[in-house]
XYZ file of C-alpha atoms in Angstrom:
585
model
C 4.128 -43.865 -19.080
C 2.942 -47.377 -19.520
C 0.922 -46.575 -22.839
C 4.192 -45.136 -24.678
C 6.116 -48.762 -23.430
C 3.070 -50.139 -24.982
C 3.671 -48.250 -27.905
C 6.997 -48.424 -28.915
C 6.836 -52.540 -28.005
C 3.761 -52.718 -30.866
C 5.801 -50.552 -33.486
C 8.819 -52.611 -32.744
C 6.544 -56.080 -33.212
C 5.060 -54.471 -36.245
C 8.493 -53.561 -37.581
C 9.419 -57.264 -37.437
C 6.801 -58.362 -40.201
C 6.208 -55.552 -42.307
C 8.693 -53.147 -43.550
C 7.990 -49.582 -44.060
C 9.307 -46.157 -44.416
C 8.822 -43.551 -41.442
C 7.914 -40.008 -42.528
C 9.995 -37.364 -41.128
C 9.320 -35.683 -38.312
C 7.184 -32.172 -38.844
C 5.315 -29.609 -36.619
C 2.197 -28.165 -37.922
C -0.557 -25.687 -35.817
C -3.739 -24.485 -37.023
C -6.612 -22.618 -35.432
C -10.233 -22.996 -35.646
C -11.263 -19.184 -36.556
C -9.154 -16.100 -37.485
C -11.378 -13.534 -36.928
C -12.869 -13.828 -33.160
C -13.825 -11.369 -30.348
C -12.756 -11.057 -27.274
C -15.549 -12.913 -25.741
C -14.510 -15.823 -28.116
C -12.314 -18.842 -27.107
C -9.419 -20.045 -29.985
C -8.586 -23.012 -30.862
C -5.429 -24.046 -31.503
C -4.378 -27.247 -32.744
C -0.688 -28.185 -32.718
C 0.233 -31.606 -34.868
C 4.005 -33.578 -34.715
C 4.370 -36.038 -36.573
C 6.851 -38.555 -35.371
C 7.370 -40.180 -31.702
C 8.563 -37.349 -28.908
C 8.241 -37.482 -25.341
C 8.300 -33.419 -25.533
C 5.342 -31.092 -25.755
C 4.904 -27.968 -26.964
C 6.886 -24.837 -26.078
C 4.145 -22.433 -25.880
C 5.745 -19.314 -23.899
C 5.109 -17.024 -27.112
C 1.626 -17.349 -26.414
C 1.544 -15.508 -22.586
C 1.418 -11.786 -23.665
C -1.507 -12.967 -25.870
C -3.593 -15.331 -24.842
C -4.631 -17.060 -21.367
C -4.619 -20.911 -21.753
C -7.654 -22.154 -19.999
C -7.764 -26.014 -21.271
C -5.960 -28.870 -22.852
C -6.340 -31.764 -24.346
C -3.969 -34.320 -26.026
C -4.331 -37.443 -28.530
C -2.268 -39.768 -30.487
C -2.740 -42.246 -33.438
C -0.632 -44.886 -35.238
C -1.606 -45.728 -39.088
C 0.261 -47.534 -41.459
C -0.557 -46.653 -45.644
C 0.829 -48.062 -48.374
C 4.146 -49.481 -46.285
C 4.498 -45.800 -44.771
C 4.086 -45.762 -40.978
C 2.561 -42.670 -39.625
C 2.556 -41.529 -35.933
C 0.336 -38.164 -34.930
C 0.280 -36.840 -31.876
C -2.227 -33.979 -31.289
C -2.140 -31.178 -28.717
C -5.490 -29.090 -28.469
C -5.496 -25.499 -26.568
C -8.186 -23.591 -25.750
C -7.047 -20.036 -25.653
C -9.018 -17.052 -24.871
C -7.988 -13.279 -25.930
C -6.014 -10.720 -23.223
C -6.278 -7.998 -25.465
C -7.994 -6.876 -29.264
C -6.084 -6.308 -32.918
C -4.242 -8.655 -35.004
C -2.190 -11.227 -33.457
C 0.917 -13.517 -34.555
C 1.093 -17.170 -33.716
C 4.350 -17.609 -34.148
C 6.166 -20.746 -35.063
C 6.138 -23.226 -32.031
C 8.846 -25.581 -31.362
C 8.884 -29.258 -30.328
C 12.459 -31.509 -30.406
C 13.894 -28.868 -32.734
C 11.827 -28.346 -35.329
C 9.571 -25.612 -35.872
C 6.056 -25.102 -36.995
C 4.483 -22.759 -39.296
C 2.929 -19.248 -38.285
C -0.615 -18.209 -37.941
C -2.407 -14.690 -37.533
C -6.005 -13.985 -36.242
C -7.895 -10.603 -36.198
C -9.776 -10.251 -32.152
C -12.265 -7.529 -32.288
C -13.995 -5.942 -29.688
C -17.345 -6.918 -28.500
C -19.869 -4.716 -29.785
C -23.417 -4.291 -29.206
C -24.061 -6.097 -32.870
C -23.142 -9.395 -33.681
C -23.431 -11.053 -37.438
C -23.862 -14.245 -38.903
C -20.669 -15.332 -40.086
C -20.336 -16.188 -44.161
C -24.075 -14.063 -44.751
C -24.406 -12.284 -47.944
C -26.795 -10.278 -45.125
C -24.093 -9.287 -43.255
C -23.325 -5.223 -45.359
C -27.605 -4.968 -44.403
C -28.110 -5.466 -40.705
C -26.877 -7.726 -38.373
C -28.821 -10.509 -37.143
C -28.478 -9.664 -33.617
C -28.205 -6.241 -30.850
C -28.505 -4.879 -27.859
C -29.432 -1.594 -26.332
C -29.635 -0.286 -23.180
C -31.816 2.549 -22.065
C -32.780 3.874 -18.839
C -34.776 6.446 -17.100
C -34.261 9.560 -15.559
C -31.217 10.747 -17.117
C -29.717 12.345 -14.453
C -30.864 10.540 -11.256
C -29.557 11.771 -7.335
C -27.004 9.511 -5.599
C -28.595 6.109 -4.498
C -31.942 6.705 -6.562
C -33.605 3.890 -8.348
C -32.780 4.133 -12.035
C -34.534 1.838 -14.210
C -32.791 0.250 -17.098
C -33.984 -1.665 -19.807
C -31.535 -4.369 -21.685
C -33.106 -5.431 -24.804
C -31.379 -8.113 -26.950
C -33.364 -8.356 -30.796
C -32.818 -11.905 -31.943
C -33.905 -12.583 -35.762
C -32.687 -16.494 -35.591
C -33.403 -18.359 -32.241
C -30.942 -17.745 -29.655
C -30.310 -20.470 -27.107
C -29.249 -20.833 -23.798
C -28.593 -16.968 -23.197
C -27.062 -15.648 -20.144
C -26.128 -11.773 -18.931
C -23.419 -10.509 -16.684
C -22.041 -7.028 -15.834
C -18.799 -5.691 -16.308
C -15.924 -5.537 -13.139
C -16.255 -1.551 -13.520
C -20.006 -1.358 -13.222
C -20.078 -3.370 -10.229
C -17.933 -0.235 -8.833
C -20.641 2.157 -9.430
C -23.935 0.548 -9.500
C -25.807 -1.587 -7.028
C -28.154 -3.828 -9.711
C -31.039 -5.356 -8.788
C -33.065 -7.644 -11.167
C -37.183 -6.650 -11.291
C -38.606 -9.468 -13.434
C -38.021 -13.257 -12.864
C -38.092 -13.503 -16.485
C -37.739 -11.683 -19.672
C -40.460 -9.940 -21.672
C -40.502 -11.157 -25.186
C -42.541 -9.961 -27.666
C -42.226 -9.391 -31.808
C -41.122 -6.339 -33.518
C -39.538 -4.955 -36.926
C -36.077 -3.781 -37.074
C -34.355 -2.665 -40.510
C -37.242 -4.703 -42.238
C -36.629 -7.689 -40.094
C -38.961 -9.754 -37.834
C -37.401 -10.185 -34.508
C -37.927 -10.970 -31.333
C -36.895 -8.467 -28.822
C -36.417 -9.484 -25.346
C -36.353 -7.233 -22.478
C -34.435 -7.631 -19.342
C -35.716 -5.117 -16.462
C -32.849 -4.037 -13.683
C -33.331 -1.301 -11.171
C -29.841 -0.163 -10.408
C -28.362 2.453 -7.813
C -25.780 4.864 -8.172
C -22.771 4.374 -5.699
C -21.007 7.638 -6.739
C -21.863 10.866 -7.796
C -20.798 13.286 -11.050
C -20.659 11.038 -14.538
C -19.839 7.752 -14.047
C -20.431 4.776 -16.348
C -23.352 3.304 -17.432
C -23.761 -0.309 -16.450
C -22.365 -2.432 -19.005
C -24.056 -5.733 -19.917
C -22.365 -8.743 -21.768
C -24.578 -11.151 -23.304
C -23.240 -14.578 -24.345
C -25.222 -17.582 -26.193
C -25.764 -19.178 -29.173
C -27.480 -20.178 -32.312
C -27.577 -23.041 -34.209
C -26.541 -23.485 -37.495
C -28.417 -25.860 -39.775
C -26.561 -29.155 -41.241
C -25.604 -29.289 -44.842
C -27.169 -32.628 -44.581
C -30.766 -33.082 -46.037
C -32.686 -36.394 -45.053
C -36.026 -35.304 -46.690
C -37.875 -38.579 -45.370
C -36.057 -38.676 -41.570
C -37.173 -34.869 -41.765
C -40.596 -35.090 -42.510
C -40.905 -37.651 -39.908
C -39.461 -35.781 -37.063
C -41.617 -32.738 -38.278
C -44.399 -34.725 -37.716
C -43.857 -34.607 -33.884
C -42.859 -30.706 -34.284
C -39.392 -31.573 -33.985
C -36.388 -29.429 -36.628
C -34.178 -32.645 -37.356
C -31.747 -30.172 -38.843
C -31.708 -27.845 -35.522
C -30.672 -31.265 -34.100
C -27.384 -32.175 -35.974
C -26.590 -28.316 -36.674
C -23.310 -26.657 -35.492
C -23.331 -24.142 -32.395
C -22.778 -20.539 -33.147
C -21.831 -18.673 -30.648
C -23.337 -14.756 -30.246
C -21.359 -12.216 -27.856
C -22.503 -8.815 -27.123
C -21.838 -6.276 -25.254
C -23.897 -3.224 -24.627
C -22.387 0.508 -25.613
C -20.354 2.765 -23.691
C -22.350 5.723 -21.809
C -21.957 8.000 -19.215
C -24.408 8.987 -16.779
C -24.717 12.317 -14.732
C -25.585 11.396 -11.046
C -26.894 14.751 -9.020
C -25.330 14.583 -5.688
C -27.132 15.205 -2.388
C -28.794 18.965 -1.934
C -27.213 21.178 0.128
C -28.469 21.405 3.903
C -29.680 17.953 4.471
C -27.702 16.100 7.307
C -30.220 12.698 8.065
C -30.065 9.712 6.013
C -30.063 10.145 2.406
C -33.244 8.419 1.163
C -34.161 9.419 -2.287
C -37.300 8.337 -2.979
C -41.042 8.844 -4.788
C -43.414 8.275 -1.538
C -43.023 6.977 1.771
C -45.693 6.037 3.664
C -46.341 4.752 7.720
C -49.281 3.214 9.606
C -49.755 1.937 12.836
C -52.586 -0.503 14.790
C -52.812 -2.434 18.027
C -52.906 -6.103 17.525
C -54.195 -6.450 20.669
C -57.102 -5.938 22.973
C -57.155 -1.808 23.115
C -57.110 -2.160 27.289
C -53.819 -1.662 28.354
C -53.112 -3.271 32.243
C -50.002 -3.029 33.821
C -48.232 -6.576 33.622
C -50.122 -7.263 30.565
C -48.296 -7.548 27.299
C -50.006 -5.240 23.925
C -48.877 -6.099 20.649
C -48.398 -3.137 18.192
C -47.744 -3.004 14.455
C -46.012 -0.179 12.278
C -45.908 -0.749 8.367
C -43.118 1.729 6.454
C -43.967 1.561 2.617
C -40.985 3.305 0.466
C -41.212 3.625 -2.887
C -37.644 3.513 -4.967
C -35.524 1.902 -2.486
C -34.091 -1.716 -1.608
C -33.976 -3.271 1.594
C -30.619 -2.835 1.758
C -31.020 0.984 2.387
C -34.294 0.902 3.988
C -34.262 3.376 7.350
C -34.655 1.667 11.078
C -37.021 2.941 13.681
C -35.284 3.935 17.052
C -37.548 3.159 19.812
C -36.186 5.118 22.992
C -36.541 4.037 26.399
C -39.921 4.704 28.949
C -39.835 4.480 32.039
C -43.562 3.642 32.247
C -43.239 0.266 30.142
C -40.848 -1.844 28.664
C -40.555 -2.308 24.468
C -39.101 -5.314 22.806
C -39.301 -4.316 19.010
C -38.737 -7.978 16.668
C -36.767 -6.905 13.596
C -39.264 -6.195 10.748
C -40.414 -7.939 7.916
C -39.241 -7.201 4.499
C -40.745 -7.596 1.314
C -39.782 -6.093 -2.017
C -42.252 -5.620 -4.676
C -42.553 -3.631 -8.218
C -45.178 -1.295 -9.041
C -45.376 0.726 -12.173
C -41.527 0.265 -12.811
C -40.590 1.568 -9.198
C -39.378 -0.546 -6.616
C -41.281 -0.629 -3.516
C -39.968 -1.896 -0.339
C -42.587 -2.845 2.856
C -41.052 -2.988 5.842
C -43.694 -4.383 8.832
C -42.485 -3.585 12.667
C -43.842 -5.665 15.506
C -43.498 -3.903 19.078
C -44.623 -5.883 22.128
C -45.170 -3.256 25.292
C -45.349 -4.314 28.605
C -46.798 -1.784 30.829
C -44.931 -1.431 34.224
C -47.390 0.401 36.227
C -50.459 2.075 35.708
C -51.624 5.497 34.535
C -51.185 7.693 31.395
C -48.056 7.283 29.615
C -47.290 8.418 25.962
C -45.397 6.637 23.142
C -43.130 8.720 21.559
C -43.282 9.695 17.643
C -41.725 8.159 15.191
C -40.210 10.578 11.942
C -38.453 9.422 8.985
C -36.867 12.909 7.057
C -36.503 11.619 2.998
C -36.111 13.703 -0.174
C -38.846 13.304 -2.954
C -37.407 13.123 -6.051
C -40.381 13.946 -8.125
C -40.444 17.185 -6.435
C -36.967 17.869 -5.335
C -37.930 18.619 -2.009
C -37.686 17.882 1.611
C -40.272 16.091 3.145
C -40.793 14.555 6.333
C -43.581 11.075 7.268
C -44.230 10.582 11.110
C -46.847 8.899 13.150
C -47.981 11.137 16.004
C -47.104 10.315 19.388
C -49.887 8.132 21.073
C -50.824 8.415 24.977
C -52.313 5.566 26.519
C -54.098 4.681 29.947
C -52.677 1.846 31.396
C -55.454 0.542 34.276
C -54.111 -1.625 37.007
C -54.068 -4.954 37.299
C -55.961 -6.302 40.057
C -54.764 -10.160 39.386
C -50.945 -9.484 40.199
C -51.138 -8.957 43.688
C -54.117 -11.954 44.137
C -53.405 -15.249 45.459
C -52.824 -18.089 42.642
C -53.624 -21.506 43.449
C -53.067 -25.128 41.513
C -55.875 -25.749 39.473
C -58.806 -26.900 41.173
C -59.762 -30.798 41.460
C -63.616 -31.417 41.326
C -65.010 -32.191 44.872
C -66.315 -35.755 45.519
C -70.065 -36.540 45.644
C -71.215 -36.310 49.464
C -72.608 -39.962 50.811
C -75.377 -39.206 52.683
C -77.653 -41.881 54.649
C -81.459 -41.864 53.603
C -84.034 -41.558 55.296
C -86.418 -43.884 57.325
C -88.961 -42.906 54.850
C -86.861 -43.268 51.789
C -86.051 -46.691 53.242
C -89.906 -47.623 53.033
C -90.319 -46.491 49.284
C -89.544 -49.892 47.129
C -86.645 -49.208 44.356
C -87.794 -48.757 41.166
C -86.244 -50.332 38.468
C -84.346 -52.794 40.013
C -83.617 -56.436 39.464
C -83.281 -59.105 42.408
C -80.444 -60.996 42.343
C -80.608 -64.855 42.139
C -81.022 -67.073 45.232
C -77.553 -68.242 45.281
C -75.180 -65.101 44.495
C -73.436 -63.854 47.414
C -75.060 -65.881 49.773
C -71.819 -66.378 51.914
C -71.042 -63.340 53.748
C -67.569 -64.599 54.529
C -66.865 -64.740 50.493
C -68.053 -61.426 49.589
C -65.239 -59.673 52.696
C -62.589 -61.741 50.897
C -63.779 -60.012 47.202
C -63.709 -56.860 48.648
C -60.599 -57.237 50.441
C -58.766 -58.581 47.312
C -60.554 -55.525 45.105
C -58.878 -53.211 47.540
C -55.412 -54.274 48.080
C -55.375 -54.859 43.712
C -56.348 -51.214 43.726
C -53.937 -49.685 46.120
C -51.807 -51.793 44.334
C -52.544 -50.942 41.025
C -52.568 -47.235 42.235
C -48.682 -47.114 43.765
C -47.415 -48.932 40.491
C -49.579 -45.706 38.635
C -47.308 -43.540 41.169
C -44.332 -44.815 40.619
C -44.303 -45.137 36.775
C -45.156 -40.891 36.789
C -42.026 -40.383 39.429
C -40.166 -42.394 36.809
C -41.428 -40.722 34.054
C -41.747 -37.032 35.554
C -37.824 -37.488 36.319
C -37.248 -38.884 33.126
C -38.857 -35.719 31.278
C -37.832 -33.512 33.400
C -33.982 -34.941 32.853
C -34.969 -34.432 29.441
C -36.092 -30.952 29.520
C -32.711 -30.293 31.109
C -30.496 -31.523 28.655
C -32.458 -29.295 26.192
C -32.488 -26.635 28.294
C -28.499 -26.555 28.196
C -28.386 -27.936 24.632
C -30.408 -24.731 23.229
C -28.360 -22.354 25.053
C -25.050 -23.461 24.131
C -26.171 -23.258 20.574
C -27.625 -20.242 20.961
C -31.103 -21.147 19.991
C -32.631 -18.897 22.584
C -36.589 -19.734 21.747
C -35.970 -23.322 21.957
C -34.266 -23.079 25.205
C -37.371 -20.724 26.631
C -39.474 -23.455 25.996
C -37.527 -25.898 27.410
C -37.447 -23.639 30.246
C -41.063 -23.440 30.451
C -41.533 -27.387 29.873
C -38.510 -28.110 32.743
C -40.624 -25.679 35.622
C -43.722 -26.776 35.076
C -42.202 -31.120 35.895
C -40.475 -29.605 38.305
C -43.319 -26.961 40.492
C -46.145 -29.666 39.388
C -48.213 -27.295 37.643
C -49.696 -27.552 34.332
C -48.447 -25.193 32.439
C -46.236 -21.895 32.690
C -47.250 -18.681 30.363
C -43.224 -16.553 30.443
C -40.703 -16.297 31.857
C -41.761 -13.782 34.498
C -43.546 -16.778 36.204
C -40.632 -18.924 35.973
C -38.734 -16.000 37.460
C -40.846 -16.010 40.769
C -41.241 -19.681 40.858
C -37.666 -20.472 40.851
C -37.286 -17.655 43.753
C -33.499 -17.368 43.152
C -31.652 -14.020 42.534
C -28.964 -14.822 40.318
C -31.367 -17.311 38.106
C -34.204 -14.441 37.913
C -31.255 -11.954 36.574
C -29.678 -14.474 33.985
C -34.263 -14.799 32.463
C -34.751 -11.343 32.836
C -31.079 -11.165 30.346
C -32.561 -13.962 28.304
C -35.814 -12.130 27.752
C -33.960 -8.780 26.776
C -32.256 -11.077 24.157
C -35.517 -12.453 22.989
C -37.425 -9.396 22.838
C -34.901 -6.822 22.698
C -34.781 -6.816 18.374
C -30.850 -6.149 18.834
C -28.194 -9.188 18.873
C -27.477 -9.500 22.275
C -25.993 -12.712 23.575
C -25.773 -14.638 26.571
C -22.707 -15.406 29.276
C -23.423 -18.918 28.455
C -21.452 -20.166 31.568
C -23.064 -17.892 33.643
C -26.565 -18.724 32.954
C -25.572 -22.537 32.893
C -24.074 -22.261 36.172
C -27.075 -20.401 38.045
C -29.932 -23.171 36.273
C -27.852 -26.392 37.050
C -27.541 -24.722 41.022
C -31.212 -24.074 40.527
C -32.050 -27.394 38.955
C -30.646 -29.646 42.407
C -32.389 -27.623 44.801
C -36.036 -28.952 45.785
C -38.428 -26.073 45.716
C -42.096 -25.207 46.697
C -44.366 -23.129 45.784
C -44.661 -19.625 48.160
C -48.050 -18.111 48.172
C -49.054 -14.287 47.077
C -46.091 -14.860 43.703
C -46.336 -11.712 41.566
C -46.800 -12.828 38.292
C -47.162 -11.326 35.457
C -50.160 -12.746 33.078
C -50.469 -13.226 29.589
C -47.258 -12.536 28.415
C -46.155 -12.832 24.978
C -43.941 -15.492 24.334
């Protein structure tokens, strides 16, 4: 508001000292193209001459285009005693629909404008250069899509392969998919980036980059193909020649004219096709799984001794071929009543192998024999359909029986860890009293010749070191109360946040302040340690959620509530604890 004050204040000054004439007051648009494609954005430029407060009416312009910017700018010239104001209004506009459109006359403080019309085509999967003599040959750029098998099954990998030929340089390309393909295919790119390599197409050299995408049917009977757009540019070299600023810059293997040319922009879009998807055979009710191969293997991680009490670490690896890990299968492990399972949720990496996807899922199953004897682990099947063959088939791992031996260290006594014994003093003989000392040097005449001075040393040594030694006391109560306050506060900290491995090893860290021992191995031995019911429930809860591979949560209060009443109380340590060694934390 303040620059037009500004403004009609200087034309008013200026008016004062110079006369002039004021041209009359006109509306003019143009646009920047007239034949565009729907990918393109217009420009439309709309020009009054004269001094208005008012912009543009542009309501004819809804059913047409979609405004997505503006910008505005005025000048102020005076030629030949003629004073000229201009202000400019610039719109980008971008295409709702394709055919020939009407810009018609747009009005500002009465007076109308003139009319333009502009052609918006479709994008194709061809794109010219505009102006070329070329253009009735071949166009300078395409794209093509092409995939394999025809006619996949519902949810198999299909492999398509977007190739964009490119006979001038594109830059700064980009690809996106259609709202409709998103509807039927899941896409998934294979290759960080494209493969480039030259080729000859309608007897031109070109480069011809490939895009790899494995892609999964949502639906079955024909659906769409995917649909890629492609959108970047080239750049169009300056009229301008500077023969000696040229060479230069070619000297350092720089184009000088690639550096002042005009942007071109290239939009392409890939053709229409339908694709047949098979759907799923009669008579199979598991999980669809569609794939070339599936494979499973298993191995103990562990020591192959199995004690009750003692934890064994087992691996299962589930290689699929043709699948993401979005639809990879899960394992059930069922319960046993002759040891407890606490599966982690596997690992997953993807990988490509001769075009095919392959997905590696890695299991890790800690068991915890409860008591001892033979006891089998149940198989595990996975039922799939092989698309090469167009048959059934079925991968398992045999069921395993183990022999669990008992564990003669639960039921023994633990002690604190043992202190080395101090060295006996024992008198010596009347002979060994005889025998000079060997290697010793007499003191001088006048050390320690007062008996009465040496008590008062040794009496001053002593209290100094009991002393020194209930300051060294002290300072670990301190500090023992100190961390264990600590561990507390992490304790309750990690559970409220639900960071349930941080607060098991705050757990660990608080018990072993608190019982004085050095260390504690799981929470098993925390469990008879603490000797509390309600605490020993809330870890045996916390190690289901740990171990349990599902996503189980805590009664936060609860568990707070039974370690703070199990934090004030002082305990001590019962002989014959059962605890369970070696478990995995």
């Amino acid at each position: 508001m303040a620059m037009k004050i500004y403004t009609k204040i200087f034309i008013f000054l200026f008016s004062l000292f110079f006369p002039f004439q004021v041209l009359a007051n006109s509306v003019d648009i143009r646009v920047d193209k007239r034949v565009l494609t729907e990918a393109d954005i217009l420009t439309l430029t709309v020009s009054y001459n004269g001094d208005t407060d008012e912009n543009p009416d542009l309501s004819g312009l809804q059913n047409d285009f979609r405004i997505i910017s503006t910008s505005t700018s005025q000048q102020i010239n005076y030629i030949n005693g003629t004073l000229q104001q201009t202000k400019q209004w610039a719109f980008g506009l971008q295409p709702l629909h394709t055919g020939k459109i009407t810009i018609n006359p747009i009005k500002i403080g009465g007076i109308n404008s003139n009319y333009e019309e502009v052609e918006v085509k479709e994008v194709s999967d061809v794109a010219y250069v505009p102006d070329s003599q070329e253009n009735t040959n071949s166009p300078y750029f395409q794209i093509n899509l092409s995939y394999s098998p025809e006619s996949p099954y519902l949810q198999q990998q299909t492999t398509f392969l977007v190739t964009i030929y490119d006979s001038l340089g594109l830059q700064d390309s980009a690809l996106s998919i259609t709202e409709e393909t998103k509807k039927n295919w899941s896409l998934l790119p294979l290759t960080n980036q494209p493969i480039i390599k030259k080729d000859v197409v309608n007897n031109k050299k070109v480069n011809a980059i490939t895009y790899v995408f494995a892609g999964f049917p949502l639906k079955n009977g024909s659906i769409p193909a995917p649909q890629f757009l492609f959108d970047g540019y080239y750049l169009k070299n300056s009229d301008f020649h500077f023969p000696r600023l040229t060479d230069s810059f070619s000297a350092f293997g720089i184009d000088f004219n690639n550096i002042i040319g005009q942007r071109v922009p290239v939009n392409m879009k890939t053709k229409k096709q339908s694709i047949f998807v098979k759907s799923v055979p009669n008579g199979f009710t598991d999980r669809w799984l569609p794939l070339t191969n599936l494979e499973m293997q298993t191995e103990w991680t562990s020591s192959p001794q199995f004690k009750a009490g003692e934890a064994a670490n087992r691996k299962i690896t589930i290689t699929a071929t043709g699948i993401s890990e979005e639809m990879f299968p899960a394992l059930n492990f069922s319960e046993n009543d002759g040891f407890k399972q606490y599966p982690e949720k596997p690992i997953m990496k993807m990988s490509l192998n001769n075009g095919e996807l392959v997905t590696t899922a890695t299991y890790n199953i800690v068991y915890i024999p409860t008591k001892s004897g033979k006891h089998t682990l149940p198989a595990q099947e996975i039922n799939w359909f092989n698309t090469r063959t167009g048959r059934f088939e079925k991968t398992s791992l045999p069921s395993e029986t183990i022999t669990v031996l008992p564990n003669n260290n639960i039921s023994e006594e633990t002690f604190p860890p043992s202190v080395p014994a101090p060295t006996p003093n024992i008198e010596p003989t009347a002979m060994e009293k005889s025998l000079p000392e060997e290697n010793t040097v007499q003191p001088p005449a006048n050390m320690f010749t007062n008996k009465k001075m040496v008590y008062i040393l040794i009496a001053t040594a002593f209290l100094f070191g009991f002393a020194l030694f209930g300051l060294l006391l002290w300072l670990k109560n301190i500090f023992s109360k100190k961390n264990k306050n600590f561990y507390r506060k992490m304790v309750i900290s990690s559970i409220k946040k639900g960071d349930y491995k941080a607060a098991q090893k705050a757990l660990f860290d608080w018990g072993s302040l608190k019982f004085g021992i050095p260390s504690i191995a799981n929470l098993k031995e925390l469990s008879d340690l603490v000797q509390d019911d309600d605490f020993s429930k809330q870890l045996d809860l916390l190690n289901a959620v740990l171990y349990s591979g599902t996503e189980q949560t805590l009664d936060v209060p609860d568990f707070l509530y039974s370690f703070k009443k199990v934090d004030k109380k002082k305990q001590t340590l019962r002989k014959n604890k059962d605890i369970l060694p070696n478990l995995y934390d």
